[in-house]
Every structure is written in structure tokens, then in C-alpha cells.
Coordinates of C-alpha atoms in Angstrom, one line a residue:
M18 CA 71.8 43.0 159.1
W19 CA 70.0 42.7 155.7
I20 CA 68.7 46.3 156.1
N21 CA 72.3 47.5 156.7
F22 CA 73.5 45.5 153.7
F23 CA 70.8 46.9 151.5
N24 CA 71.5 50.5 152.6
L25 CA 75.2 50.0 151.8
R26 CA 74.4 48.7 148.3
L27 CA 72.1 51.6 147.7
F28 CA 74.8 54.1 148.9
C29 CA 77.4 52.5 146.6
C30 CA 75.0 52.6 143.6
L31 CA 74.2 56.3 144.2
L32 CA 77.9 57.1 144.5
A33 CA 78.7 55.3 141.2
V34 CA 75.9 57.2 139.4
L35 CA 77.2 60.5 140.9
M36 CA 80.7 59.7 139.7
V37 CA 79.4 58.9 136.2
V38 CA 77.4 62.2 136.1
V39 CA 80.5 64.2 137.2
L40 CA 82.6 62.5 134.6
V41 CA 80.2 63.2 131.8
I42 CA 79.9 66.9 132.8
N43 CA 83.7 67.3 132.9
V44 CA 84.1 65.6 129.5
T45 CA 81.4 67.8 128.0
Q46 CA 83.0 71.0 129.4
V47 CA 86.4 70.0 128.1
E48 CA 85.0 69.2 124.7
Y49 CA 83.1 72.5 124.7
L50 CA 86.2 74.5 125.7
D51 CA 88.2 72.5 123.1
H52 CA 85.7 73.5 120.4
E53 CA 85.6 77.1 121.5
T54 CA 89.4 77.5 121.3
A55 CA 89.9 75.4 118.2
S56 CA 87.2 76.8 115.9
A57 CA 85.3 80.0 115.3
T58 CA 82.9 81.5 112.8
F59 CA 83.9 84.6 110.8
I60 CA 82.4 86.6 108.0
D61 CA 84.4 86.7 104.8
S62 CA 84.7 89.7 102.5
S63 CA 81.6 88.7 100.6
G64 CA 79.5 88.6 103.8
H65 CA 79.2 84.8 104.0
F66 CA 79.8 82.9 107.2
V67 CA 82.8 80.7 107.2
S68 CA 83.6 78.2 110.0
S69 CA 87.4 77.9 110.3
Q70 CA 89.1 75.1 112.2
L71 CA 92.0 76.9 113.8
T72 CA 94.0 74.0 114.9
G73 CA 97.3 73.5 113.1
V74 CA 97.6 77.2 112.0
S75 CA 101.3 77.6 111.2
R76 CA 103.0 80.8 112.3
N77 CA 106.1 82.2 110.6
P78 CA 109.0 82.4 113.1
Y79 CA 110.3 85.5 111.4
C80 CA 111.5 88.1 114.0
G81 CA 109.8 86.2 116.8
Y82 CA 106.3 87.2 115.6
E83 CA 105.0 83.9 116.9
H84 CA 105.9 85.1 120.5
Q85 CA 103.9 88.4 120.2
T86 CA 101.9 89.4 123.3
L87 CA 98.4 89.2 122.0
S88 CA 95.0 89.2 123.8
S89 CA 92.9 86.0 123.3
Q90 CA 90.7 87.9 120.8
E91 CA 93.7 89.2 118.8
R92 CA 95.2 85.7 118.8
L93 CA 92.0 84.2 117.6
E94 CA 91.6 86.8 114.9
E95 CA 95.2 86.3 113.7
D96 CA 94.7 82.6 113.6
S97 CA 91.6 83.0 111.5
L98 CA 93.3 85.4 109.1
L99 CA 96.2 83.0 108.6
A100 CA 93.9 80.1 108.2
A101 CA 91.7 81.9 105.7
F102 CA 94.7 82.3 103.3
Q103 CA 96.1 78.8 103.3
W104 CA 96.6 78.6 99.6
Q105 CA 96.1 75.0 98.5
V106 CA 99.2 74.0 96.6
P107 CA 99.8 70.3 96.8
D108 CA 103.3 69.1 97.7
V109 CA 104.0 67.0 94.6
G110 CA 107.8 67.3 94.8
P111 CA 109.9 69.0 92.1
V112 CA 108.0 69.5 88.9
P113 CA 109.8 69.9 85.6
F114 CA 108.9 72.9 83.5
L115 CA 107.2 70.8 80.8
K116 CA 104.7 69.5 83.4
S117 CA 103.9 72.9 84.8
T118 CA 100.8 74.9 83.8
D119 CA 100.8 76.1 80.2
P120 CA 98.2 78.9 79.6
S121 CA 98.4 78.5 75.8
S122 CA 97.3 74.8 76.1
S123 CA 94.7 75.5 78.8
Y124 CA 91.2 76.5 77.9
F125 CA 87.8 77.7 79.2
V126 CA 84.2 76.8 78.3
I127 CA 81.1 78.9 79.0
L128 CA 78.9 76.2 80.7
N129 CA 75.5 77.7 80.2
S130 CA 76.2 79.5 76.9
A131 CA 72.8 78.4 75.4
A132 CA 70.9 80.0 78.2
L133 CA 68.9 83.3 77.9
F134 CA 70.8 85.9 80.0
K135 CA 69.3 88.9 81.5
V136 CA 71.0 91.7 83.5
G137 CA 71.6 90.2 87.0
S138 CA 71.9 86.6 85.7
Q139 CA 74.9 84.4 86.7
L140 CA 77.4 83.2 84.2
E141 CA 79.5 80.1 84.9
V142 CA 82.8 79.3 83.2
L143 CA 84.8 76.1 83.5
V144 CA 88.6 76.4 83.2
H145 CA 90.7 73.3 82.5
V146 CA 94.5 73.7 82.8
Q147 CA 97.0 71.6 81.0
D148 CA 100.8 71.4 81.0
F149 CA 103.3 72.1 78.2
Q150 CA 102.9 68.6 76.9
R151 CA 99.2 69.3 76.5
K152 CA 98.3 66.8 79.3
P153 CA 95.6 67.7 81.8
K154 CA 96.9 68.8 85.2
K155 CA 95.6 66.7 88.1
Y156 CA 96.0 69.3 90.9
G157 CA 95.2 73.0 91.4
G158 CA 96.9 75.9 93.1
D159 CA 97.2 78.2 90.0
Y160 CA 96.5 81.9 90.4
L161 CA 93.9 83.0 87.9
Q162 CA 92.3 86.4 87.3
A163 CA 89.0 86.7 85.5
R164 CA 86.8 89.5 84.2
I165 CA 83.9 90.1 81.8
H166 CA 84.0 93.1 79.5
S167 CA 82.3 94.9 76.6
P168 CA 84.9 97.0 74.8
K169 CA 82.5 99.2 72.9
L170 CA 80.7 100.1 76.1
Q171 CA 83.9 100.5 78.1
A172 CA 82.3 98.2 80.6
G173 CA 83.9 95.5 82.8
A174 CA 83.6 93.5 86.1
V175 CA 85.5 90.9 87.9
G176 CA 84.6 87.2 88.5
R177 CA 85.0 84.9 91.5
V178 CA 87.4 81.9 90.9
V179 CA 86.9 78.5 92.7
D180 CA 89.7 76.0 92.6
Y181 CA 88.5 72.3 92.6
Q182 CA 92.1 71.1 93.3
N183 CA 92.0 68.7 90.3
G184 CA 93.1 70.9 87.3
F185 CA 89.5 72.4 86.9
Y186 CA 88.4 75.8 88.0
K187 CA 85.0 77.4 87.9
V188 CA 84.5 81.1 87.5
F189 CA 81.3 82.9 88.5
F190 CA 80.3 86.2 87.0
T191 CA 77.3 88.4 87.6
L192 CA 76.1 90.0 84.3
L193 CA 75.5 93.7 85.1
W194 CA 74.8 95.4 81.8
P195 CA 73.0 94.5 78.5
G196 CA 74.8 93.8 75.2
K197 CA 77.5 91.5 74.0
V198 CA 79.7 90.5 77.0
K199 CA 83.0 88.8 76.6
V200 CA 84.9 86.6 79.1
A201 CA 88.6 87.0 79.7
I202 CA 90.6 84.6 81.9
S203 CA 94.4 84.9 82.6
L204 CA 97.0 82.9 84.3
V205 CA 98.9 85.1 86.7
H206 CA 101.2 82.4 88.0
P207 CA 101.2 78.6 87.7
S208 CA 100.9 76.6 90.9
E209 CA 104.6 75.7 90.5
G210 CA 105.4 79.4 90.6
I211 CA 103.1 79.9 93.6
R212 CA 105.1 77.3 95.6
V213 CA 108.3 79.3 94.9
L214 CA 106.6 82.5 96.0
Q215 CA 105.5 80.8 99.2
H216 CA 109.0 79.7 100.0
L217 CA 110.4 83.2 99.4
Q218 CA 107.7 84.7 101.7
E219 CA 108.6 82.2 104.4
G220 CA 112.3 81.9 104.0
K221 CA 113.5 85.2 102.4
P222 CA 111.4 88.0 103.9
D223 CA 114.5 90.2 103.8
R224 CA 114.9 90.1 100.1
V225 CA 114.3 93.8 100.0
Y226 CA 116.8 95.5 102.3
F227 CA 116.9 99.0 103.7
K228 CA 119.6 101.4 104.9
S229 CA 120.1 104.4 107.0
L230 CA 122.7 107.2 107.0
F231 CA 124.3 108.2 110.4
R232 CA 126.2 111.4 110.5
S233 CA 127.9 113.6 113.1
G234 CA 130.1 116.4 112.0
R235 CA 132.4 115.1 109.2
I236 CA 131.9 111.5 110.2
S237 CA 129.2 109.5 108.4
E238 CA 128.3 105.8 108.2
T239 CA 125.6 103.8 106.4
T240 CA 124.3 100.6 107.9
E241 CA 121.6 98.0 106.9
C242 CA 118.1 98.1 108.6
N243 CA 115.0 96.0 108.7
V244 CA 112.2 94.7 110.9
C245 CA 114.8 92.4 112.4
L246 CA 118.4 91.7 111.5
P247 CA 120.5 88.4 111.7
G248 CA 123.6 87.7 113.6
G249 CA 125.1 88.9 116.9
L250 CA 126.3 92.4 115.8
P251 CA 125.3 95.4 117.9
L252 CA 122.0 97.0 116.9
C253 CA 120.3 100.3 117.1
N254 CA 116.7 99.7 118.3
F255 CA 114.2 102.1 116.7
T256 CA 111.1 100.2 117.8
D257 CA 108.3 102.7 118.1
L258 CA 107.4 103.3 121.8
Y259 CA 103.7 103.8 121.3
T260 CA 102.8 101.1 118.7
G261 CA 105.6 98.6 119.4
E262 CA 106.3 98.4 115.7
P263 CA 109.9 96.9 115.5
W264 CA 112.7 98.5 113.5
F265 CA 116.4 97.9 113.8
C266 CA 119.7 99.1 112.1
F267 CA 123.1 97.7 112.6
K268 CA 124.9 100.1 115.0
P269 CA 127.6 102.3 113.3
K270 CA 131.1 101.6 114.4
K271 CA 132.0 105.2 115.4
L272 CA 128.6 106.9 115.8
P273 CA 125.7 106.7 118.3
C274 CA 122.3 105.5 117.3
S275 CA 120.9 109.0 117.8
S276 CA 122.9 110.3 114.8
R277 CA 120.6 108.7 112.3
I278 CA 119.8 111.1 109.5
N279 CA 117.5 109.3 107.1
H280 CA 116.0 106.0 105.8
F281 CA 116.1 104.7 102.2
K282 CA 115.7 101.5 100.1
G283 CA 119.0 99.6 99.9
G284 CA 118.0 97.3 97.1
Y285 CA 116.7 93.9 96.1
L286 CA 118.5 90.6 96.7
K287 CA 119.6 88.8 93.5
G288 CA 120.0 85.1 92.7
L289 CA 116.9 84.1 94.6
L290 CA 115.9 81.3 92.3
T291 CA 117.5 78.1 90.8
A292 CA 117.6 77.7 87.1
A293 CA 114.6 75.3 87.3
E294 CA 112.6 77.8 89.4
T295 CA 113.3 80.6 87.0
A296 CA 111.4 78.8 84.2
F297 CA 108.2 79.3 86.2
F298 CA 108.6 83.1 85.8
Q299 CA 108.8 84.0 82.1
S300 CA 107.2 87.0 80.5
G301 CA 105.1 86.0 77.5
V302 CA 105.0 82.4 78.7
N303 CA 103.5 82.0 82.1
I304 CA 103.2 85.4 83.8
K305 CA 99.8 87.1 83.3
M306 CA 99.0 85.2 80.1
P307 CA 95.6 84.8 78.6
I308 CA 93.8 81.5 78.6
N309 CA 91.7 81.0 75.4
S310 CA 88.2 79.7 75.1
S311 CA 87.2 76.4 73.5
G312 CA 84.1 77.6 71.8
P313 CA 82.3 81.0 72.2
D314 CA 83.9 83.5 74.6
W315 CA 80.9 85.8 74.7
V316 CA 77.2 85.9 75.5
T317 CA 74.4 88.3 74.8
V318 CA 72.6 89.9 77.7
I319 CA 69.2 91.5 77.5
P320 CA 67.8 94.2 79.8
R321 CA 65.4 93.3 82.6
S322 CA 62.0 94.9 83.0
I323 CA 61.7 97.7 85.6
K324 CA 59.8 95.4 88.0
E325 CA 62.5 92.7 87.6
A326 CA 65.3 95.2 88.1
N327 CA 63.7 96.6 91.3
N328 CA 63.3 93.0 92.7
L329 CA 67.0 92.3 91.8
E330 CA 68.1 95.3 93.8
L331 CA 66.3 94.1 96.9
F332 CA 68.4 90.9 97.0
Q333 CA 71.8 92.6 96.8
G334 CA 73.0 92.0 100.4
S335 CA 75.8 93.4 102.4
G336 CA 78.2 90.9 100.8
T337 CA 77.6 92.1 97.2
F338 CA 80.1 90.6 94.8
P339 CA 81.4 92.1 92.6
S340 CA 81.3 95.4 94.5
G341 CA 80.9 97.4 91.3
Y342 CA 81.5 97.5 87.6
Y343 CA 82.6 99.9 84.8
Y344 CA 80.1 101.3 82.3
K345 CA 81.2 104.0 79.8
D346 CA 84.4 104.2 81.8
Q347 CA 82.6 105.2 84.9
W348 CA 82.7 103.0 88.0
R349 CA 79.3 102.1 89.3
P350 CA 79.3 100.7 92.9
R351 CA 76.4 98.3 93.4
K352 CA 75.6 99.4 97.0
F353 CA 75.3 103.1 96.7
K354 CA 75.0 105.9 94.1
M355 CA 78.4 107.4 93.2
R356 CA 78.7 111.0 92.2
Q357 CA 80.8 112.3 89.3
F358 CA 83.1 115.1 90.1
N359 CA 83.9 116.2 86.6
D360 CA 84.4 119.9 87.4
P361 CA 87.0 121.3 89.8
D362 CA 84.3 123.5 91.3
N363 CA 82.4 120.3 92.4
I364 CA 85.4 119.2 94.3
T365 CA 86.0 122.6 95.8
E366 CA 82.4 122.7 97.0
C367 CA 82.7 119.2 98.5
L368 CA 85.9 119.9 100.4
Q369 CA 85.1 123.5 101.5
R370 CA 86.1 124.1 105.2
K371 CA 87.6 120.6 105.4
V372 CA 91.0 119.2 106.5
V373 CA 91.9 116.2 104.4
Y374 CA 94.7 113.8 105.6
L375 CA 96.2 111.3 103.2
F376 CA 98.4 108.6 104.9
G377 CA 100.2 105.8 103.2
D378 CA 102.2 104.7 100.2
S379 CA 102.6 106.2 96.7
T380 CA 99.2 104.8 95.5
I381 CA 97.4 107.3 97.8
R382 CA 100.0 110.0 97.0
Q383 CA 98.4 109.8 93.5
W384 CA 95.3 111.2 95.0
F385 CA 97.2 114.3 96.3
E386 CA 98.8 114.7 92.9
Y387 CA 95.5 114.4 91.0
L388 CA 93.7 116.9 93.3
T389 CA 96.4 119.5 93.2
T390 CA 96.6 119.2 89.4
F391 CA 92.9 119.1 88.7
V392 CA 91.7 121.8 91.2
P393 CA 93.5 125.1 90.3
D394 CA 92.6 126.8 93.7
L395 CA 94.3 124.0 95.6
V396 CA 97.9 125.3 95.6
E397 CA 100.8 123.1 96.8
F398 CA 102.9 124.7 99.5
N399 CA 106.6 124.0 99.1
L400 CA 107.9 122.3 102.3
G401 CA 111.2 121.4 100.7
S402 CA 110.4 117.7 100.9
P403 CA 112.1 115.2 98.7
K404 CA 110.3 114.6 95.4
N405 CA 107.8 111.6 95.5
V406 CA 108.4 111.2 99.3
G407 CA 106.8 114.1 101.1
P408 CA 105.3 115.2 103.4
F409 CA 103.3 117.4 101.1
L410 CA 100.8 120.2 101.8
A411 CA 98.3 122.0 99.7
V412 CA 96.0 124.9 100.6
D413 CA 93.0 126.7 99.2
Q414 CA 92.8 129.8 101.3
K415 CA 89.7 131.2 99.6
H416 CA 87.6 128.1 100.4
N417 CA 89.4 127.1 103.6
I418 CA 90.7 123.7 102.4
L419 CA 93.8 122.0 103.8
L420 CA 95.2 118.9 102.1
K421 CA 98.0 116.9 103.6
Y422 CA 100.0 113.8 102.5
R423 CA 102.4 111.8 104.7
C424 CA 104.0 108.5 104.0
H425 CA 103.7 105.6 106.4
G426 CA 106.5 104.4 108.7
P427 CA 109.0 101.7 107.8
P428 CA 109.2 99.3 106.0
I429 CA 108.9 101.7 103.1
R430 CA 110.9 101.5 99.8
F431 CA 111.2 105.2 99.1
T432 CA 114.5 106.8 98.0
T433 CA 115.2 109.0 101.0
V434 CA 113.0 109.8 104.0
F435 CA 114.4 112.0 106.7
S436 CA 114.4 110.3 110.1
N437 CA 112.1 113.0 111.6
D438 CA 109.5 112.2 108.9
L439 CA 109.3 108.5 109.7
R440 CA 105.9 108.5 111.3
Y441 CA 103.6 105.6 111.9
V442 CA 100.0 106.1 110.7
A443 CA 98.5 105.0 114.1
N444 CA 100.5 107.7 115.9
E445 CA 99.4 110.4 113.4
L446 CA 95.8 109.4 113.8
N447 CA 96.1 109.7 117.6
G448 CA 97.1 113.3 117.1
I449 CA 93.9 114.2 115.1
V450 CA 91.0 115.8 116.9
G451 CA 88.5 114.8 114.2
G452 CA 85.0 116.1 113.5
K453 CA 82.5 116.7 110.7
N454 CA 85.1 118.7 108.7
T455 CA 87.9 116.1 109.1
V456 CA 88.5 113.5 106.4
V457 CA 91.1 110.7 106.6
A458 CA 92.2 108.4 103.8
I459 CA 94.7 105.5 104.3
A460 CA 96.5 103.2 101.9
V461 CA 99.1 100.9 103.5
W462 CA 99.9 97.7 101.5
S463 CA 102.5 97.7 98.7
H464 CA 105.6 97.9 100.9
F465 CA 104.6 94.8 102.9
S466 CA 104.4 92.4 100.0
T467 CA 107.8 90.7 100.8
F468 CA 107.0 90.0 104.5
P469 CA 105.1 87.3 106.2
L470 CA 101.4 88.2 106.8
E471 CA 102.0 88.5 110.6
V472 CA 104.0 91.7 109.9
Y473 CA 101.1 93.3 108.0
I474 CA 98.5 92.1 110.4
R475 CA 100.4 93.8 113.3
R476 CA 100.5 97.1 111.3
L477 CA 96.8 97.0 110.5
R478 CA 95.9 96.1 114.1
N479 CA 97.7 99.3 115.3
I480 CA 96.0 101.4 112.6
R481 CA 92.6 99.9 113.3
R482 CA 92.9 100.6 117.0
A483 CA 93.7 104.3 116.3
V484 CA 90.9 104.5 113.8
V485 CA 88.4 103.1 116.3
Q486 CA 89.6 105.6 119.0
L487 CA 89.3 108.5 116.5
L488 CA 85.7 107.5 115.6
D489 CA 84.9 107.1 119.3
R490 CA 85.9 110.6 120.1
S491 CA 84.7 112.1 116.9
P492 CA 82.0 110.0 115.2
K493 CA 81.4 112.4 112.4
T494 CA 85.0 112.0 111.1
V495 CA 85.0 110.4 107.6
V496 CA 87.6 107.6 107.4
V497 CA 88.3 105.9 104.0
I498 CA 90.5 102.9 103.3
R499 CA 92.0 102.5 99.8
T500 CA 92.6 98.8 99.0
A501 CA 95.5 97.2 97.2
N502 CA 95.6 97.0 93.4
A503 CA 97.0 94.7 90.7
Q504 CA 100.1 95.8 88.8
E505 CA 102.3 94.9 85.8
L506 CA 104.5 91.9 86.4
G507 CA 107.7 90.6 85.0
P508 CA 110.1 87.8 86.2
E509 CA 111.8 90.0 88.8
V510 CA 108.9 92.1 90.0
S511 CA 106.9 88.9 90.6
L512 CA 109.4 87.9 93.3
F513 CA 108.8 91.1 95.3
N514 CA 105.4 92.6 94.4
S515 CA 103.4 89.8 92.8
D516 CA 99.6 90.2 92.6
W517 CA 99.5 87.0 94.5
Y518 CA 101.2 88.6 97.5
N519 CA 99.1 91.7 97.2
F520 CA 95.9 89.6 96.9
Q521 CA 96.8 88.3 100.4
L522 CA 97.3 91.8 101.8
D523 CA 94.0 92.9 100.2
T524 CA 92.1 90.0 101.7
V525 CA 93.6 90.7 105.2
L526 CA 92.8 94.4 105.0
R527 CA 89.1 93.8 104.1
K528 CA 88.6 91.3 106.9
M529 CA 90.3 93.5 109.5
F530 CA 88.4 96.6 108.7
S531 CA 85.0 94.9 108.3
G532 CA 82.4 96.4 110.6
V533 CA 84.8 99.2 111.9
G534 CA 82.8 102.1 110.4
V535 CA 85.1 103.0 107.6
Y536 CA 84.5 103.4 103.9
L537 CA 86.3 101.3 101.3
V538 CA 87.5 102.4 97.9
D539 CA 87.8 99.0 96.1
A540 CA 91.0 99.8 94.1
W541 CA 91.5 96.0 93.6
E542 CA 88.3 95.5 91.6
M543 CA 88.6 98.9 89.9
T544 CA 92.0 97.9 88.5
L545 CA 91.1 94.3 87.5
A546 CA 87.8 95.3 85.9
H547 CA 89.3 98.0 83.6
Y548 CA 90.6 97.4 80.1
L549 CA 93.8 99.4 80.6
P550 CA 97.0 97.4 81.5
H551 CA 97.7 96.8 85.2
K552 CA 100.0 99.3 86.8
L553 CA 101.3 99.9 90.4
H554 CA 100.2 103.5 89.8
P555 CA 97.0 103.2 87.7
D556 CA 96.3 105.5 84.8
E557 CA 94.4 108.8 85.4
V558 CA 91.0 107.5 84.4
I559 CA 91.1 104.8 87.1
V560 CA 92.5 107.3 89.7
K561 CA 89.7 109.7 88.7
N562 CA 87.1 107.0 89.5
Q563 CA 88.8 106.3 92.8
L564 CA 88.6 110.0 93.7
D565 CA 85.0 110.2 92.7
M566 CA 84.2 107.3 95.0
F567 CA 86.2 108.9 97.8
L568 CA 84.5 112.2 97.4
S569 CA 81.1 110.5 97.3
F570 CA 81.8 109.2 100.8
V571 CA 82.7 112.7 101.9
C572 CA 79.8 114.4 100.2
P573 CA 77.1 111.8 99.5
L574 CA 74.1 112.4 97.3
E575 CA 71.2 113.8 99.4
T576 CA 68.3 111.3 99.4

């Protein structure tokens, strides 16, 4: 009997141990799965690894984008992109204008100004922001832009800003040329203005509206169009069948949807701000205003020895920041040697026997205009297209060069685009055979600044998929992406095309095309680092540097 009792106790003990083991394994697996779905490691634009906790990522309900059908990988990527740009603006309630950031009362200090600086050294600058009552701010969220420059040398480079969320900011610069180097810091928008821009992005994405003309015989009607439309009125569904990009117009009362003739910008909504909010957007007060230094605003940089310079080059990794700098008005990328195409014959030699496709907004149309103006043999062929809209075509028959420009599909704020010319870049890429004599350049950003980021992410996802397929079938095709750029800002433009909006788009674009096998023309840094005023369409000297970089990718220096 005692033997049976002992066996029973032994069996019960073993069963209990087994149940504990199973429970531990299950808990461990659940925790592992939880961790796998809630966090991921990504590489930021500077090449550093960033671990992002993806729980609590808020999605904008605009147009049902939160209900998109995405693969698990696409969902994870979108979550990481949205999490990466969670701008830290504390919810401190309504802030009166006098307690908002005042650039004229704020100041910066060069922290290591007594140090001996050599080319390649790091310069650190501390920025302290104050309000209009000259009291220190206790929270962050301001949008600053920073650069170093040497006017006599026509040299400049951008800096990296870190927000400590307590009214202090630190800016890091890499000193890239010898001589007297000055620091320039500017307040683009106070944190109180950024909160307003956030609310507009989330709650008023339709503040730019579009229209289309429908016509049949003598009957014509004009209706409003957008990515999605409110209310229960009948709609014309112009969603692209291949990319799934949504686009709708209110249905005309007397005409079928098939009678659509064109697309054009309808206008900008007015009265978006309250009187109190308007105070945060004043030219000459708190939009792109300089912050002065408390003490010296410059340092002297001495050259390195040849040995030191060679060692410095060895430590420039894939995440080099800044990506380049100006010297004597010429852009110098830090990761490769850029050629100068100062003579039209140099460009002709580079593009000989090539087909060049330019897709996107008016900032890449500038490339078409520059090339057809600078290269006399590249003659524009009149297609009868609307001015500044396209499509445009230029030919050099002698050297067998074909240059094409076509704008991207809606949303696009051009004056009038014929319906047949509303083409999505992804679809155009799918129609290109590619090869060693095919060059593609893409710039898609400016017309997405008023929409939630999900709209832009979807567009880039479609373009990226088409780019990957093009490079798979024709690996020798050269694909170049032009990034966003800073522009001039006033009270009204800030609500629609603020640099803060475009900084988001630029960040998303860089992350989504990282590792895809495309080349990047860093228009963002090339605009911020230059001494000329910011413009949506940069001046010719900046465009010339962009083209030199683009052509250097097409025809690199032989090494």
C-alpha cells in the first residue's frame, strides 16, 4: 500500500512540474510574440540604429486610411515611420502670445569656443529659448534650422538639432573647411505654432481643394475633387485600378463621370485660425527669424595634416551627416567625388544615346528647364501642353538624347492638367523597359504637405514597388530621387507648405528609399546650407549644383 501511495505522490509531483514548465514556455512565447509585434529596430537617415516601441501609434482616420489592406511588413514599416515623427510638443493648454517663443529674446552660446578647431572637428552650440516677457521657456517643441557658413568662401553646411524638452536645444556641427566659420540659428516656428500646424494636418487635410471640369457637347459642369469627399452626395470614383490610389469628384448633376475633361487647383480655405492662433504666424516676428548669439558667433578652423585628413575620411560611415557642404558655391558631397558640368558639351557627352525621364512636381521640372536652356542642342519639341504643366519633350537628334518630363498624379496643385495626362509615377515606371541607357529622376513631395503622412506613405510605397521592379528587370537603370527643400514662408504659406510639413515628408522619403538601390540628390541640405534665401523653386546656382550631382550619378568619375 505504501508503495502505491509513494508512486501516486511521485506521479502528482511530476505532473505539477510538467504543468509549470508548460506554463513558463507559453508565457515566454507570448512575451516574445508581444515583443516582436510591439517593437522593431530600424535604421534612421543618418545610419544609426533606433529601437522604436510601436505600441500606441496613432493613425489618422482621414479617408479610412487606418483600414488600408497592408501586409504585416508594410504595417510595421508604416507604424515605424509614424512613430519616428512624433513631434514632442507638450499639451500645456492655451498659451497666450506673450508666453510663446520669442526669437529676439532667445540666444545661443558656442559651448567649446575656446577649443582649437581643426577641419573635421565637432562644434556644439547651446540654444536657450525665451518668451516675449524674456522669461525662460520650460518646454520644447520649437522648430529650428541651423547652419554654419563662411560668406567670403561661399561655404556652408547644416547642423543637427537636438530638443531637450526644457527650453534648451543643442546643435551639432561638423567643421568641414578652414577659416573663419560663423554660426546661424533661426526659429522657423515656435512650439505654439507647431501645435496649430499639427491640428490643421489632422483636422483640416482638405484645406487645399481641387476641381474638375466635366463637358459633353454644350453642357459643362465643375465639381470639387479630393482624396476623399464628405457627405452623402453621389461621387465619381477615379481611384487608380493598378495602384489603388484613391481620387473622387462630386458627380455632375447632368453629366456622366466619363465626361471629365481636366483637373485643376480650386483654391485654399480661408479663416483657418482664431485670432489667438494667428499671432503665432507673423512675418518679421516669429516665422524664420534669426536667434542671436550671447558672445562670439564664430570660430577659427585650421587645416588638418594630410595624414589626419586621410584618417578622418576612413571614419566617414554610411550615415554621414551632413551629407555635403558648399565651398566656393560648389556642393561637395562627403561620400563621393562630384563632377562639375560647367560646359554644355560635358552634359551632351554624358547624356549621349540616353533616354531621361523626369517625373514629379515643379521642382524637378526646373531640371528640364535648366537643361533645355543650358544645352543648345537639346531642343524642346512643342507638344501643345499647358505652360508649367506639361508633359514636355526635348530632343537632341545629333547625339541621340531624349528628355521627358511628366507631372505626377493627383493631388497636384497645377492650374490645368488634362484628364488624359493625369498619370501616376508608379504606372509610368511599369511601362519603362530600362537598361544602361535609361535614366529616371523622381521628385514627389510638395503637393502632399497638407495631407496626413499616411497619404504620402501610400504614394511612396507604390512608387518604391515600381522602382524595385524596374531595377529587378533592368539593374543597370539609373534611378535618382530628388528630396524636398525649404522655401520662403509667410503667415498664409506656413499653413499649407510649411518647412515643418516638408521636413516630415523629407524624413519619410529618405527612410522609405533607404537600401533600395537609388541615388539621392539632397535638395534639403543643398537649400538650407546655401546663403541665398529659401525658395520653393531654388535659384539657378542651387539647381546647377543639383544637376551636377544628378549627372555625376549618371556619369561618375572613372576611378
